[in-house]
């Protein structure tokens, strides 16, 4: 007997959480002496009012789809992967190495090769925490946090000492060769007669992101492996009873999760910067947590939540550009969303549940 | 170690009708979400008596006592202690009112010493040193007075269950409890330890303390209590003087109708040996040896029942056979050796060898509570080609299969889209049993098949087990209910301390003999006919 | 490396270890009571900002300290509400708190001071001044002992000495007082505490509050002791290093001192030398930066002594489903 | 069109490089009564977006403070041929780009001379920000100046880090300075952006002298900042704004000769600098301006003749 209809759990509760977060953010904006309504309008027009805005919104969305999916897959196996940041960083390294050192004549070849490199590097970075969790019970949350820092130091070393071109001052790799540049939405939509801003970085990776959502859905709900991941996530003793090997599933789930986080790099590193810079991930790994929580760990939910955060990100960048509201406003909103949808879920849920049980009682 | 000498029953302190009851509960109700655990319960417990409470699993006994102890808060109802109305909001007020409780699952801090556990919450001041010194003295006195010996400096996790229980009792006594609640204290004890416990309880009663004893063992009720209350499905069905009732009457009150737990079955017709276990040894995660060399045979067409006090290795036996644990020794099924360690020792490989397994704990192991019924019907068999279509799982086939099984096993409601947690305990068990039996296994491992299941469902499940046997399959049954063991088994093996104490023919043995074997005593002569306890 | 350099590096170690030690002990209280806290970072950051802001405005470092502790406590209350009262996920709650602090500090700093998310530099009484211990100057000339006493031991700000004093105090509270006994018990088995008639909620809130106070001190030290003012993200991962130290220390006070001094030393060395040449093998500074994390992973993996966290840690205490 | 200014990661109020750029823009705004747009970058990846956003919205010219914009600008400039871009500290190709570079080594030489004269111990320090050729250019000029006065002087050099984070790490700046002081340094020059606040703080705390950079930082710790090496980023920005959309593109060098480089004297350090010191430094400045004295530029050959 369920206490609440499913739609309430899937839509109503995240919506209420979001509204709470938005309300509090509005108060914060008021408190720093700005007009929340005007801010919202500016965010909407900046993020959705032009193809340029859309181009950035979708670009950020693509990042968050990957990191959100990464968190979700791990979550289904009852692991909280907060190492998306480091895994995406390493994914970037994979992309950079592939683009710089492999002969890739055309983007159609470069994309799958770089994607594979990104996924492999991201997965490799998730492997050790996953393995340690499975074999030695080392808490995955702590190890993935540690691995974020280790990744940053490693990348720092590699960029500064190994990959930085001679004479360059930036700790960044050389520009990737022309042939590996991914077509932007402008390039893709032009043949269809649709004019899309040339300046915006949204690129073909967005389509890869949509595909990833679908594939993850297939994986989790239509394959044996997905079945095993979910079963393990719900109950480890039951999984053992059913002959599901906990070590194998833990490691595989982390590999998939890390691979997805790593895949993000084809968007930001290959699609946008076209070289690997320090801190290219820009916290997207952490936003994945908020995205997964809001999206209820379902790929469709992740897609919607990623869009929302893409909007917030681009809108927030616009705010920072044209007003004195710093971009950190988005970080606050992000924090509140995580707080309400994740940690204070019960606070939101209990009154709603009560409402429904009362209604049912009356009916 | 057991002197077989029943402590003579002391002269009973006559319950003084003029005195106020030590405990009186009026109209207690408590719901956990949709589950109504206690419904309008009233009960009086007279001072200086041992008051038994019996009832099936889930009847609400623990809930009621936890309310009295302030652990849960009742939705409705009043509590009187020694005639005074008490508003028991938390355990602190209960303790202040002189109530102590030993929980079914001990509430001890595992890495604290006995002394630290005893003073926790009952310290004398902000600093520990004086409290510890005082408690050490007090403990010595209590130990002498009540035969409650434990080393005050031992760390709790190193103590045996029996000793941990003593610590719990000491905790209550240290807080000067006049009313002591014990929730299923003997479930985890060997008969010898249980006897010791009862001697302690007698002592306490003699001191004038009031004891409430929860159990579902009728023998214990008859042996030690003065009064007994029976609970069924959250309600109090009766309170009677022990001397004026009989086990049969209590059983009937407990389940709500006449019980005659005999399954109609014909004699077994055993065929070839299906399962052959030799020298099986298993260590648990802590490195403790739980199976110490088990030898067993089961033939096609027979049910081997394993009797024993919970915790003597039965669970580990099922788990190692079912591929949930690794072990040492030899297991053969249909003459073929099974791997006991490594990749091929898992449950999946066992299933491939024709072993099906109904686990002891359906909610923790047998089902994924959040999965739909149809997903659960594939559980453990999800890689069966029947459920696959190319790269993907064939969910339509799975749902059809589920509907068919639900119809055959009368699962209610027959809706394959409901999640497992939305079914009642009995129906959950039917889903698991249907899944395993319908695989038509050569060997069925089945643990506690009817724990917490209602009578109707019990009969149904028992019939299915016998039907499977009659198809010529081998069945290993583990149950703590002796009645069930007797009803189903063609042979009975008794486990004690990780070993098989012996195998008996149910027609040629009795509960007394099995009881002794369960306590580790085997030197009772052939077939143990004359083995008995005086009393 | 000469004696003086060693003294200098150790001196720097003490300074850098202080915020780690305070935060580590903060985490110790909270986690010993069963409330995991990966939000040390956020609380320190909030405290750093508030202490700097109030110290700047009021000119008094003590008022600043109070405000910093207040800010940190406020976040502790949120963590308590989420993880104790509403039985939410403690990890998620802490992640949220870290982001909240990262965002709000910059937002408010920008609104108050318009300096791009920093506070103005603190001068005079708005900062913790070094304390010269008695005889430090007169002993300075004595060989060996002199530099150790006057340079290494003397001349730190009040919070350094407070942090060091917290170690024995914490040990004493944990193992010698009633509160400590109950605190440890509630992190191991809250049901035992509950049935012994002690409030689990009360104990856990108390622990979370102590955690808030200590994080407040750590943050205030960063902004008003180690540095002179707040800059964006100035904790720079110190909360996580403190967490790592807590695991390294196996949740014990004296070990915590050792672990934070070790990590402080690593930072001090990494600060002073870009690359360390160990007879031909050059250790890059990035490796030094990552070393605390690598060590923690090794410890977590149980290769060097297993770290067993409090048994009830991370789980909300739920009696009724 | 409104001109626009983009600050680098150190932030607008780093009291140094970015703040100087801001001051130039401010001066232009005050003089003309017009307004300009600005943004502080929060991350590497934002560079290109900021450039595009300004170009897109019609800002002209778009001025960016910092070498790190180089590669982003290379990418963007061609897409907006009608917009003029000005980049400071970096040479970037493009028909619509003005690249402004400074002869920092010249100014560093001057303050190095002053440091050597002020130092009683004969040991002076240098704390750089990110370890890049540009900062080595500062260091090299400084050492040359020190040695010109006192050939036996020791110069302790430290770089804060290898990533842009090195521009905003006052704690590390402070620790490095303390270490240098412990080694006897009594004047420390920093070229470390926001990190330098920690350097000057530590110097002031220890009662020795710091030397500021880029902007005039003398006021920050009165009596403890000997002088500041002025890199007139403000002038560069001011001029770019004043030239407006029609500004001349190409390569522009700012040095002592054209007032792009200097050192700061004001009421805060008047008591610290003797007339004698000032006279010798001014003399050297005149020689450099006239070309009589050539200070070696590290970036010319990635090497420094003195250590
Ligand atoms: N903390 C709880 N949360 C939710 N439901 C509970 C809780 N404790 C007990 N219940 C439910 O309340 C009912 C009564 O449980 P209770 O433990 O009181 O039974 P019991 O008579 O002690 O059974 P047993 O003999 O198995 O110990 C059961 O259906 C049980 O599932
Ligand atoms: N944990 C739960 N979550 C949701 N619904 C539940 C839960 N436990 C019980 N229910 C609902 O309560 C109903 C009664 O369950 P309960 O286990 O008390 O049945 P029961 O009367 O004991 O039956 P049975 O004898 O078959 O166990 C079930 O049909 C189920 O829908
Ligand atoms: Mg019970
Ligand atoms: Mg039931």
XYZ file of C-alpha atoms and ligand atoms in Angstrom, chain B residues 61-63 104 183-184 214, ligand 3:
8
model
C 3.856 -7.921 22.068
C 7.115 -6.046 21.707
C 5.314 -2.920 20.675
C 14.438 -8.788 22.190
C 11.123 -9.720 25.620
C 11.660 -13.231 24.274
C 7.234 -12.344 26.545
Mg 8.734 -8.962 19.438
